Short mmCIF file of C-alpha atoms and ligand atoms in Angstrom, two decimals:
data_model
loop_
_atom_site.label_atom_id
_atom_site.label_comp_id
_atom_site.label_asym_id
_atom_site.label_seq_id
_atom_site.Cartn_x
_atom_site.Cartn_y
_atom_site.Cartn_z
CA UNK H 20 20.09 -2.56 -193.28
CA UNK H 21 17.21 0.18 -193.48
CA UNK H 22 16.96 1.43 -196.92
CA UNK H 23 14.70 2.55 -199.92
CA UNK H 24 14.18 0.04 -202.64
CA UNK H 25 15.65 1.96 -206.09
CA UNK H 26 12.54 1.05 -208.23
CA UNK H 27 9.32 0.00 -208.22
CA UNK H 28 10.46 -3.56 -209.18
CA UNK H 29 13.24 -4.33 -206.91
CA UNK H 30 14.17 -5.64 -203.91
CA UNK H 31 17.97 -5.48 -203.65
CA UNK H 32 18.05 -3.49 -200.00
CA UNK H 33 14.42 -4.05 -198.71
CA UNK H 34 13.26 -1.11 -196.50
CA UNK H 35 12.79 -2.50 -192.77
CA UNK H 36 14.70 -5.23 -192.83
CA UNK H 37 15.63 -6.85 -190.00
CA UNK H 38 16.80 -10.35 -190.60
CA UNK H 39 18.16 -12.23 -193.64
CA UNK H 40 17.16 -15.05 -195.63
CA UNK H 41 18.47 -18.82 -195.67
CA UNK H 42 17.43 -21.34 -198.08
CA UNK H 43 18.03 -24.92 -196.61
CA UNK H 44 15.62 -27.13 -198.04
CA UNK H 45 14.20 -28.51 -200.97
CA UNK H 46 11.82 -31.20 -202.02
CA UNK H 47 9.54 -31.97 -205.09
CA UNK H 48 6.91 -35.33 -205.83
CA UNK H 49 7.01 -38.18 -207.28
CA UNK H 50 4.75 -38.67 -210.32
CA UNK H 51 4.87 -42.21 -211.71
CA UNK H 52 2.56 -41.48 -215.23
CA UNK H 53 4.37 -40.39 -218.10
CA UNK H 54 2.45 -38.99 -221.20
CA UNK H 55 5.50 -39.32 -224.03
CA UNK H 56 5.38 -37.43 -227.16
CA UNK H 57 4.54 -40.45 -229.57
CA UNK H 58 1.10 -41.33 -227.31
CA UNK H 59 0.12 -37.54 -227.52
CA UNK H 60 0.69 -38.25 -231.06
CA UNK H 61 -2.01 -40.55 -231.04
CA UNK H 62 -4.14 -38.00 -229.55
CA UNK H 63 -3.83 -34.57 -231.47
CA UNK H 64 -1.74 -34.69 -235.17
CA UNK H 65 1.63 -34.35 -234.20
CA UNK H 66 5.10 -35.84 -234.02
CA UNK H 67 7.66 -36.13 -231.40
CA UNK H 68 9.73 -34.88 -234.50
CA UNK H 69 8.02 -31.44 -234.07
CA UNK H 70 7.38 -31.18 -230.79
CA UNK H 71 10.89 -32.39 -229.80
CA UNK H 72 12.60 -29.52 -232.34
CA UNK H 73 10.06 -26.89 -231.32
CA UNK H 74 10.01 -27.51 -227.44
CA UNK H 75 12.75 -30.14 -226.36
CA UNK H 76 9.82 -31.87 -224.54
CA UNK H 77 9.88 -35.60 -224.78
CA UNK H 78 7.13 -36.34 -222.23
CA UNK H 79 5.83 -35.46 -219.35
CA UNK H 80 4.48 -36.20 -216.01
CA UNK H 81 0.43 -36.86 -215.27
CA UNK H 82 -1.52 -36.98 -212.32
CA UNK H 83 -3.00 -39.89 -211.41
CA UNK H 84 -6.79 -39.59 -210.92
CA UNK H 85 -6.07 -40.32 -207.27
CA UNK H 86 -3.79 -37.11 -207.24
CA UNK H 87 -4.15 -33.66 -205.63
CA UNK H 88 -2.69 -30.33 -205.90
CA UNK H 89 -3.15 -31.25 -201.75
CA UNK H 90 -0.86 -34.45 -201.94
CA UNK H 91 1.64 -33.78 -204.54
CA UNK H 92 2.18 -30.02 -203.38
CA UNK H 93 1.91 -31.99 -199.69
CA UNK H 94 4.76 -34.48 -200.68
CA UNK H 95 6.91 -31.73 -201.84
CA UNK H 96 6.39 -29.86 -199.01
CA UNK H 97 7.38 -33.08 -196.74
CA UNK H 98 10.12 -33.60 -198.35
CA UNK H 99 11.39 -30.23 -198.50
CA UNK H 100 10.84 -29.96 -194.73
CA UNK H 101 12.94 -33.11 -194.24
CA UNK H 102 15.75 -32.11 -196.21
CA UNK H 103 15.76 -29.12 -193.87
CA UNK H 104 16.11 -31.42 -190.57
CA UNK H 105 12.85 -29.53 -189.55
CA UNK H 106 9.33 -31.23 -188.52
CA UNK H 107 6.28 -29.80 -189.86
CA UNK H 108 5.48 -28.16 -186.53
CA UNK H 109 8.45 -25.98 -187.31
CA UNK H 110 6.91 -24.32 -190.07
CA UNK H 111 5.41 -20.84 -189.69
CA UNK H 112 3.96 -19.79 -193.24
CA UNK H 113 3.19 -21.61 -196.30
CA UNK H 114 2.76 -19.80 -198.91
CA UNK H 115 1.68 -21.69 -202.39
CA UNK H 116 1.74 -20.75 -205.73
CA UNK H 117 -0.88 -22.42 -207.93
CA UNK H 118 -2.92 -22.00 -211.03
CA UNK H 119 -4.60 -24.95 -210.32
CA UNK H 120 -5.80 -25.60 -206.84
CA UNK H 121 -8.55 -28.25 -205.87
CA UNK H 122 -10.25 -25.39 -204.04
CA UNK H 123 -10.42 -22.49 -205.74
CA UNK H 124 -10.86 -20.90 -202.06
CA UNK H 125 -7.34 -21.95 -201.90
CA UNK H 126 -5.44 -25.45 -200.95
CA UNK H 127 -2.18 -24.13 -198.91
CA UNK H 128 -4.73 -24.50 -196.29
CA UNK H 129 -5.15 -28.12 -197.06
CA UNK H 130 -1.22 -29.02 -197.75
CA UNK H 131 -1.17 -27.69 -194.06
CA UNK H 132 -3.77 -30.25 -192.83
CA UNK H 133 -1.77 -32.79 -195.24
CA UNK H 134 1.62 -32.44 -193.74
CA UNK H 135 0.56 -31.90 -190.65
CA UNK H 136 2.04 -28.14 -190.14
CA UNK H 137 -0.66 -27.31 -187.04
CA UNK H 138 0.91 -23.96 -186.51
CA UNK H 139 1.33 -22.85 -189.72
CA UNK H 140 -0.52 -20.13 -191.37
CA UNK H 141 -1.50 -20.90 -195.61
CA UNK H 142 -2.05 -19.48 -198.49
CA UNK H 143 -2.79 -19.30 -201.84
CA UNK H 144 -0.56 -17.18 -204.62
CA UNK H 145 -1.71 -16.91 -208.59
CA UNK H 146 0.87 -15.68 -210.97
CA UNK H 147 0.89 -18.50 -213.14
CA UNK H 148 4.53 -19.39 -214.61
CA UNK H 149 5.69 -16.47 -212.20
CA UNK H 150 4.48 -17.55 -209.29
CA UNK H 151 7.05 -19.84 -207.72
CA UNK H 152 9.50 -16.86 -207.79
CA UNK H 153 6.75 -14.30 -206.29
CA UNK H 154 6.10 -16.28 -204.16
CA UNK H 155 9.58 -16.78 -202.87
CA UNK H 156 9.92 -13.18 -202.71
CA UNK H 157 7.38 -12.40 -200.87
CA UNK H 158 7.94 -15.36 -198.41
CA UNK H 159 11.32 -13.88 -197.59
CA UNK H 160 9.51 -10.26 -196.67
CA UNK H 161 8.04 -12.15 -193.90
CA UNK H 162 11.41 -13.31 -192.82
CA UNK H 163 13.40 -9.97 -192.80
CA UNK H 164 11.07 -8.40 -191.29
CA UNK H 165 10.76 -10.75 -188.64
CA UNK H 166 7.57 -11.87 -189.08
CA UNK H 167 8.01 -15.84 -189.38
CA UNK H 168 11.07 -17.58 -188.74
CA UNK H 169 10.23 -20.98 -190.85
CA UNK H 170 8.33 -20.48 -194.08
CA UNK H 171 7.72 -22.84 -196.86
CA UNK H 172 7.16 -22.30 -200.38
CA UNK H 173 5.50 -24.88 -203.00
CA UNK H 174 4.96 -24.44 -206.34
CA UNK H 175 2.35 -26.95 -207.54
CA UNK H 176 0.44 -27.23 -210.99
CA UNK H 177 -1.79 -29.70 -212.24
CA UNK H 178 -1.82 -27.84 -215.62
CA UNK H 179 -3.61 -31.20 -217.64
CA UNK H 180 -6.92 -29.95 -215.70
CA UNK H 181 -6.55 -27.12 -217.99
CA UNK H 182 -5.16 -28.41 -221.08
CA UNK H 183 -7.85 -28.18 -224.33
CA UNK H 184 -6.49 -32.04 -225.26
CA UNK H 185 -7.99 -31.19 -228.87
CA UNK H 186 -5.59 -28.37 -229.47
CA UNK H 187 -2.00 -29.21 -230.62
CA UNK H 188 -0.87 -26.08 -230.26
CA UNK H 189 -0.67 -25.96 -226.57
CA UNK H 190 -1.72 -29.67 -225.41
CA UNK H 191 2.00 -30.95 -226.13
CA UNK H 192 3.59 -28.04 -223.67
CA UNK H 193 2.25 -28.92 -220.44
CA UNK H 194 3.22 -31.43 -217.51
CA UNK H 195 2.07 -31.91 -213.68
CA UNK H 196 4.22 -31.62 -211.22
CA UNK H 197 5.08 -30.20 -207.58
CA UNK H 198 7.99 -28.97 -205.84
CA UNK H 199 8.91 -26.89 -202.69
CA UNK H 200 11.81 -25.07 -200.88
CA UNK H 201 11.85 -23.90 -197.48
CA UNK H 202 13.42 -20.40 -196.11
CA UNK H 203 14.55 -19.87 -192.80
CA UNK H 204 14.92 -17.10 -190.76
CA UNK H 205 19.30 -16.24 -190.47
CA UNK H 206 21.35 -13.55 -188.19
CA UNK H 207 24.37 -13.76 -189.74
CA UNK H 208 23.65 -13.17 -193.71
CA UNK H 209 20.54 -12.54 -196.18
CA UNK H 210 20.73 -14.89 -199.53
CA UNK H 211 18.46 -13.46 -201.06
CA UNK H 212 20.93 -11.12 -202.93
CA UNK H 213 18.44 -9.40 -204.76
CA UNK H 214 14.86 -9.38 -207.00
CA UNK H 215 12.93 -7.86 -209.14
CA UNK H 216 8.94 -8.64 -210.46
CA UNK H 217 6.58 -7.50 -212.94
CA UNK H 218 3.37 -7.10 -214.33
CA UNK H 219 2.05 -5.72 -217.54
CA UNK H 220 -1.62 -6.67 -217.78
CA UNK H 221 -1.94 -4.84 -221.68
CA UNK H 222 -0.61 -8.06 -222.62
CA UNK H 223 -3.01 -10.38 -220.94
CA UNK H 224 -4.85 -11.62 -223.75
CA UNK H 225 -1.43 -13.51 -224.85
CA UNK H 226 -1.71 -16.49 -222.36
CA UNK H 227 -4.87 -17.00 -220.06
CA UNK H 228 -7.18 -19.42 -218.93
CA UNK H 229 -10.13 -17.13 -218.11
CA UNK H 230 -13.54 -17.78 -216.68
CA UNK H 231 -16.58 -17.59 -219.51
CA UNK H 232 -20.03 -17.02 -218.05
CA UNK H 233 -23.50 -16.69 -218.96
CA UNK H 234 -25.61 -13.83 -217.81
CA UNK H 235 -28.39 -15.91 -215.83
CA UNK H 236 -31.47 -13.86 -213.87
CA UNK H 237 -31.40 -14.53 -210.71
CA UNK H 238 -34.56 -12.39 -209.48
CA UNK H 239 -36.15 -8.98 -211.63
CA UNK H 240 -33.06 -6.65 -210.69
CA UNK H 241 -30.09 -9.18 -210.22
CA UNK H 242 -28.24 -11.01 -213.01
CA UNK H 243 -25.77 -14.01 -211.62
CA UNK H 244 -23.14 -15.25 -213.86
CA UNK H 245 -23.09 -19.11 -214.45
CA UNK H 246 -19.86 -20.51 -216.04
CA UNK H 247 -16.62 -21.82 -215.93
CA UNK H 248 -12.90 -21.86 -216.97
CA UNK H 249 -12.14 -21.65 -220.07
CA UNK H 250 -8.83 -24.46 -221.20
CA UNK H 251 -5.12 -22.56 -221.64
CA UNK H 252 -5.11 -20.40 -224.25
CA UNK H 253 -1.83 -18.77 -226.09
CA UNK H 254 -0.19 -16.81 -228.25
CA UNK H 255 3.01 -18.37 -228.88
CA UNK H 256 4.88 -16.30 -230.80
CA UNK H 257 4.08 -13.35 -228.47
CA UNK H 258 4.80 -15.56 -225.63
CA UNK H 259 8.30 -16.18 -227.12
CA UNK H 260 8.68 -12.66 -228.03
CA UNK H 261 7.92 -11.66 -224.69
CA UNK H 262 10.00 -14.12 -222.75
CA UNK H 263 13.60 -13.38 -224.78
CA UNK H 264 13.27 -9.97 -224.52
CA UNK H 265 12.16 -9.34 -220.95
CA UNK H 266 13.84 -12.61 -219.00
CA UNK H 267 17.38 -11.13 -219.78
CA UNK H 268 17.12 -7.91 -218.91
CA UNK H 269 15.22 -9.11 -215.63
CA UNK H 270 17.91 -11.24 -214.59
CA UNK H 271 20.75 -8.34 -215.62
CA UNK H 272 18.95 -5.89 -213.70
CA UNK H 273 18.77 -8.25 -210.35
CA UNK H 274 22.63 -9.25 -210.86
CA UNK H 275 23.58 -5.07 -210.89
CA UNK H 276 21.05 -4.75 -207.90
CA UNK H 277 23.03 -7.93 -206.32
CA UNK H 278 26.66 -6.22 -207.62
CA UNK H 279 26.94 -9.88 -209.38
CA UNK H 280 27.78 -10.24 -212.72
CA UNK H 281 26.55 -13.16 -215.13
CA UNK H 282 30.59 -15.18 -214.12
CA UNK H 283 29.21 -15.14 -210.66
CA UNK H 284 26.07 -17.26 -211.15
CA UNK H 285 26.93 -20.84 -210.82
CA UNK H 286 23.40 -22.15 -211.74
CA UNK H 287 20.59 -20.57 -214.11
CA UNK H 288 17.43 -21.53 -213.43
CA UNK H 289 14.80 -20.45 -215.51
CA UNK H 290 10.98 -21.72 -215.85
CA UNK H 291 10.66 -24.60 -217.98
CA UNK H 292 8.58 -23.05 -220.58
CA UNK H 293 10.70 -24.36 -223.60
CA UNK H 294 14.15 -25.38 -224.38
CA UNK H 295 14.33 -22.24 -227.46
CA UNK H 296 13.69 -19.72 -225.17
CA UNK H 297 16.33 -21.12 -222.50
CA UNK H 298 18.76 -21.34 -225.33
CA UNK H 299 18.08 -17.30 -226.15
CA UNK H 300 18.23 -16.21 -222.28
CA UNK H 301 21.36 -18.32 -222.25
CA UNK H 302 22.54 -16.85 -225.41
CA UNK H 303 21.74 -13.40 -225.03
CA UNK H 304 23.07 -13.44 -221.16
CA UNK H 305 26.61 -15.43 -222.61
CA UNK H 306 25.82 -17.80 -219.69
CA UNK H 307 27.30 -21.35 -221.33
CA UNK H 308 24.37 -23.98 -221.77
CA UNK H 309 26.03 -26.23 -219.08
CA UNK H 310 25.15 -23.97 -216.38
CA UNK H 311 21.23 -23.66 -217.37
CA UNK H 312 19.63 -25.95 -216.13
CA UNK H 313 16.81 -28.06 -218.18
CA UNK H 314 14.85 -30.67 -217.28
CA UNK H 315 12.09 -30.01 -219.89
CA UNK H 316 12.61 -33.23 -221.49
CA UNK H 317 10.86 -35.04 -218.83
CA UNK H 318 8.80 -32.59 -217.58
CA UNK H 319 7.34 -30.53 -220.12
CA UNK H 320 6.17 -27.43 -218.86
CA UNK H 321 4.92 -27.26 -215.22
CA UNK H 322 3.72 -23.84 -214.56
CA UNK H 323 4.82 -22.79 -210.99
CA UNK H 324 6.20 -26.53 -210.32
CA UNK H 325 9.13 -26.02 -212.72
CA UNK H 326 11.80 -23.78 -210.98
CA UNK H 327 11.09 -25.83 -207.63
CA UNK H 328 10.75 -29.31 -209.05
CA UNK H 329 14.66 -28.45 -211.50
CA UNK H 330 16.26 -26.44 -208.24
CA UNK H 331 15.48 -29.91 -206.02
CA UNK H 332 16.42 -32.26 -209.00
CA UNK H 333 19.58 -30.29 -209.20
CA UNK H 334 20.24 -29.84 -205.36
CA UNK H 335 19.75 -34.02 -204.81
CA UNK H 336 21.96 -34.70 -207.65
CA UNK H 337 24.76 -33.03 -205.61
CA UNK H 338 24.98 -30.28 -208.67
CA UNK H 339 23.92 -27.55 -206.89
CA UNK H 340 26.01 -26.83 -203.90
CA UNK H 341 26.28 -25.30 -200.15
CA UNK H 342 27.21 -21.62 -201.32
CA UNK H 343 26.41 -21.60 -205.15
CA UNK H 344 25.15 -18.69 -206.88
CA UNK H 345 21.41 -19.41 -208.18
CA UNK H 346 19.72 -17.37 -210.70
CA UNK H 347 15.74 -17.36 -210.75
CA UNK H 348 13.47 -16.34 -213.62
CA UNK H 349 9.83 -16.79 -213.64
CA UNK H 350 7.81 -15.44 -216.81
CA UNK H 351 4.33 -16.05 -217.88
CA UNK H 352 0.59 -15.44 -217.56
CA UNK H 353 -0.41 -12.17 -216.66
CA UNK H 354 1.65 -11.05 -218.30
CA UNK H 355 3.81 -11.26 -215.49
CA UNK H 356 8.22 -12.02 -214.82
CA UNK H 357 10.57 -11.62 -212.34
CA UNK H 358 13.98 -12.51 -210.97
CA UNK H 359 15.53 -13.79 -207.69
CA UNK H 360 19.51 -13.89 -207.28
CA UNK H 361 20.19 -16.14 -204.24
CA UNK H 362 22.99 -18.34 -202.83
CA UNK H 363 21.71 -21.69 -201.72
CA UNK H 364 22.17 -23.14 -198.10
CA UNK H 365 22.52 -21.68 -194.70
N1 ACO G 417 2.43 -30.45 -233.93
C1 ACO G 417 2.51 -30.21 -235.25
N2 ACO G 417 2.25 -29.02 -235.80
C2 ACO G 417 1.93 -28.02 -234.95
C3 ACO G 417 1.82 -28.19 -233.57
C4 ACO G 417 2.09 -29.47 -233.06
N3 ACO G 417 2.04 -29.76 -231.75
N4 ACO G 417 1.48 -27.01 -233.01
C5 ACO G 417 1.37 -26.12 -234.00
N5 ACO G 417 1.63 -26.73 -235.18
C6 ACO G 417 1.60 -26.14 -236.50
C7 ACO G 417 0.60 -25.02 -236.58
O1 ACO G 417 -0.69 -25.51 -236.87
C8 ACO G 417 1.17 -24.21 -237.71
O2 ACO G 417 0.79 -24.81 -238.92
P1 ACO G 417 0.12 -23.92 -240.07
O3 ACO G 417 1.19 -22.92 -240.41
O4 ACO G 417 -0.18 -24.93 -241.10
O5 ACO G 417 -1.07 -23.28 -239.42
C9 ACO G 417 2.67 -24.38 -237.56
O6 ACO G 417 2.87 -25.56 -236.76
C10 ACO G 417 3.33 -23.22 -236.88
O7 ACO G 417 2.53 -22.90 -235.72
P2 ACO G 417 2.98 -21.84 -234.68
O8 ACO G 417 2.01 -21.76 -233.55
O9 ACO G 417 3.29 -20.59 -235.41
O10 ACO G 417 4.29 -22.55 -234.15
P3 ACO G 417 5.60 -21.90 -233.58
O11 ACO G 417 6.71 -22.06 -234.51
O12 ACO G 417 5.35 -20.53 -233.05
O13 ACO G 417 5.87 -22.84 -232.34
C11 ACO G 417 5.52 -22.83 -229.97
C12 ACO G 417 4.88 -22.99 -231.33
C13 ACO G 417 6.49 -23.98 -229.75
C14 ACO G 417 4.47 -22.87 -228.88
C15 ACO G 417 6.27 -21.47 -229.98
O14 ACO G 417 5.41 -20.44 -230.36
C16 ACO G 417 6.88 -21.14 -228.68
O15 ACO G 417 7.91 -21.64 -228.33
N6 ACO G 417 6.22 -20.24 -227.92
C17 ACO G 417 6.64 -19.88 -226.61
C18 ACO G 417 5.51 -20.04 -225.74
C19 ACO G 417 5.70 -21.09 -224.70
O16 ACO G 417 6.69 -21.74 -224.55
N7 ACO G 417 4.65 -21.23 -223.94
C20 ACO G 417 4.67 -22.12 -222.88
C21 ACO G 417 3.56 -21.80 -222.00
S1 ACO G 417 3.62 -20.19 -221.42
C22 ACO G 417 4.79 -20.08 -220.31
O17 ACO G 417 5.02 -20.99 -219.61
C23 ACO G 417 5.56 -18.84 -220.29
#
């Protein structure tokens, strides 16, 4: 199994691999608020008319003020592990990805402590939009190489603690949400048929939500900087641009580095940014629309929540099955995209 990766980006034959990769859980959480299109309407001038055409949202899902990134990425987590027929004890590594975390120290540590997973190790992964699928990727290094046998991934995003509720332009995207999957270690076949990820930081400016500061002295010779983080900011049309031109050719590059081609892929999974660009990925790919999945209606936007939070809708539903073809594509802040081609189950 001991071979070179063919570019920077990929992962279709990882070098040292030992084991492969199973998928065999999946869980997301339950959030009872809904924020619909005509009540943001009463907030910022709008219309579910435009928002609707523009976005396919129709609502989406809010924290309650009792809520955590700790117990809604903790209740994924649970109920990922359950689907599995594990315990939390089983798990070795959780690994979340999170723009958004109570701590900004990190808070896998605390959906550990949550779910009880004493042995576990935690932590945190930023990549914004990306990071569910970075994360999954580099969950499953730790598994081939035979690092961890049990590791669980959650994608959690409370993205309304950084939503600027006065701006229209970007208030009407975003949703809450968590969701989780969990990877086990497997002797007899890797699932993870192949991946790619990356990064191009010239473009940064596009989509951030960056930390301003004040210069404050401190003493004669030391300056501290006092501040905080700035609301989502974004440059739509660039983030469109962006997103139809590189999510295609990330997902055709993983299905040649899988040997797949797009009849193989039973489900297309792509992060829930906005129903136009889903349409264009689907479009440009000729993937037909009712084997993308979308769930953007009700959710809106959910940063690294969305891939998890569709993939387990889809997966309880009985839609996604033992065996099927899944095709992952994460794409957002940093700029930052990348791919995962997997088949789902043991
Ligand atoms: N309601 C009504 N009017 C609005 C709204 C709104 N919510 N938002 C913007 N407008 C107005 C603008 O003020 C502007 O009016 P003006 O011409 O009088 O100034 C007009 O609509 C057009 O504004 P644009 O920003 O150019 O709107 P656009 O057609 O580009 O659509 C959108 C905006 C939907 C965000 C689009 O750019 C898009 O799909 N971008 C992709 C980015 C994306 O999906 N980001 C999600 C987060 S990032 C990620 O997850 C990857």
């Amino acid at each position: 199994m001991a071979q070179q990766t063919d570019s920077a980006g990929s992962g279709s034959e990882a070098f040292g691999q030992r084991f492969g990769v199973a998928f065999v859980g999946s869980g997301s959480a339950k959030l009872e608020t809904v924020l619909t299109n005509e009540q943001l309407a009463k907030v910022v001038d709008t219309s579910d008319e435009w928002i609707a055409t523009r976005t396919g949202i129709r609502q989406r899902h809010i924290a309650n003020p009792g809520d955590s990134i700790r117990s809604l990425g903790g209740e994924a987590a649970a109920n990922a592990i359950a689907q599995a027929n594990l315990t939390p004890t089983d798990v070795d590594l959780i690994i979340l990805a999170t723009s958004t975390p109570d701590d900004l120290f990190g808070s896998a540590c605390q959906i550990q402590h949550e779910i009880g997973a004493s042995r576990a190790i935690a932590f945190d992964i930023t990549a914004a939009c990306s990071g569910f699928v970075f994360a999954l990727v580099t969950a499953s290094q730790f598994i081939r190489t035979g690092a961890y046998k049990t590791v669980v991934v959650v994608g959690a995003d409370l993205l309304s603690r950084l939503t600027d509720w006065s701006d229209r332009r970007t208030c009407v995207l975003f949703g809450d949400g968590a969701g989780a999957i969990v990877l086990q270690r497997s002797e007899s076949s890797d699932n993870l048929l192949s991946f790619e990820m990356h990064s191009d930081g010239t473009l940064n400016d596009c989509l951030n939500a960056s930390y301003q500061h004040e210069s404050t002295p401190l003493t004669e010779n030391v300056t501290v900087q006092k501040g905080s983080f700035n609301p989502v900011t974004m440059n739509g049309r660039e983030v469109y641009r962006f997103a139809v031109n590189r999510v295609p050719e990330v997902l055709e590059k993983s299905l040649f580095h899988a040997n797949l081609t797009v009849d193989d892929i039973d489900w297309l999974i792509l992060h829930q940014a906005n129903q136009r660009i889903l349409d264009a990925v689907a479009k440009r790919l000729k993937i037909s629309s009712d084997r993308v999945v979308s769930n953007m209606a009700e959710h809106g936007n959910t940063d690294a929540a969305s891939i998890p939070i569709a993939l387990d809708e889809w997966v309880r539903s009985g839609k996604i099955k033992t065996g099927d073809v899944l095709a992952l594509s994460g794409f957002g802040a940093g700029l930052s995209w990348g791919a995962a081609i997997l088949k789902w189950g043991k």
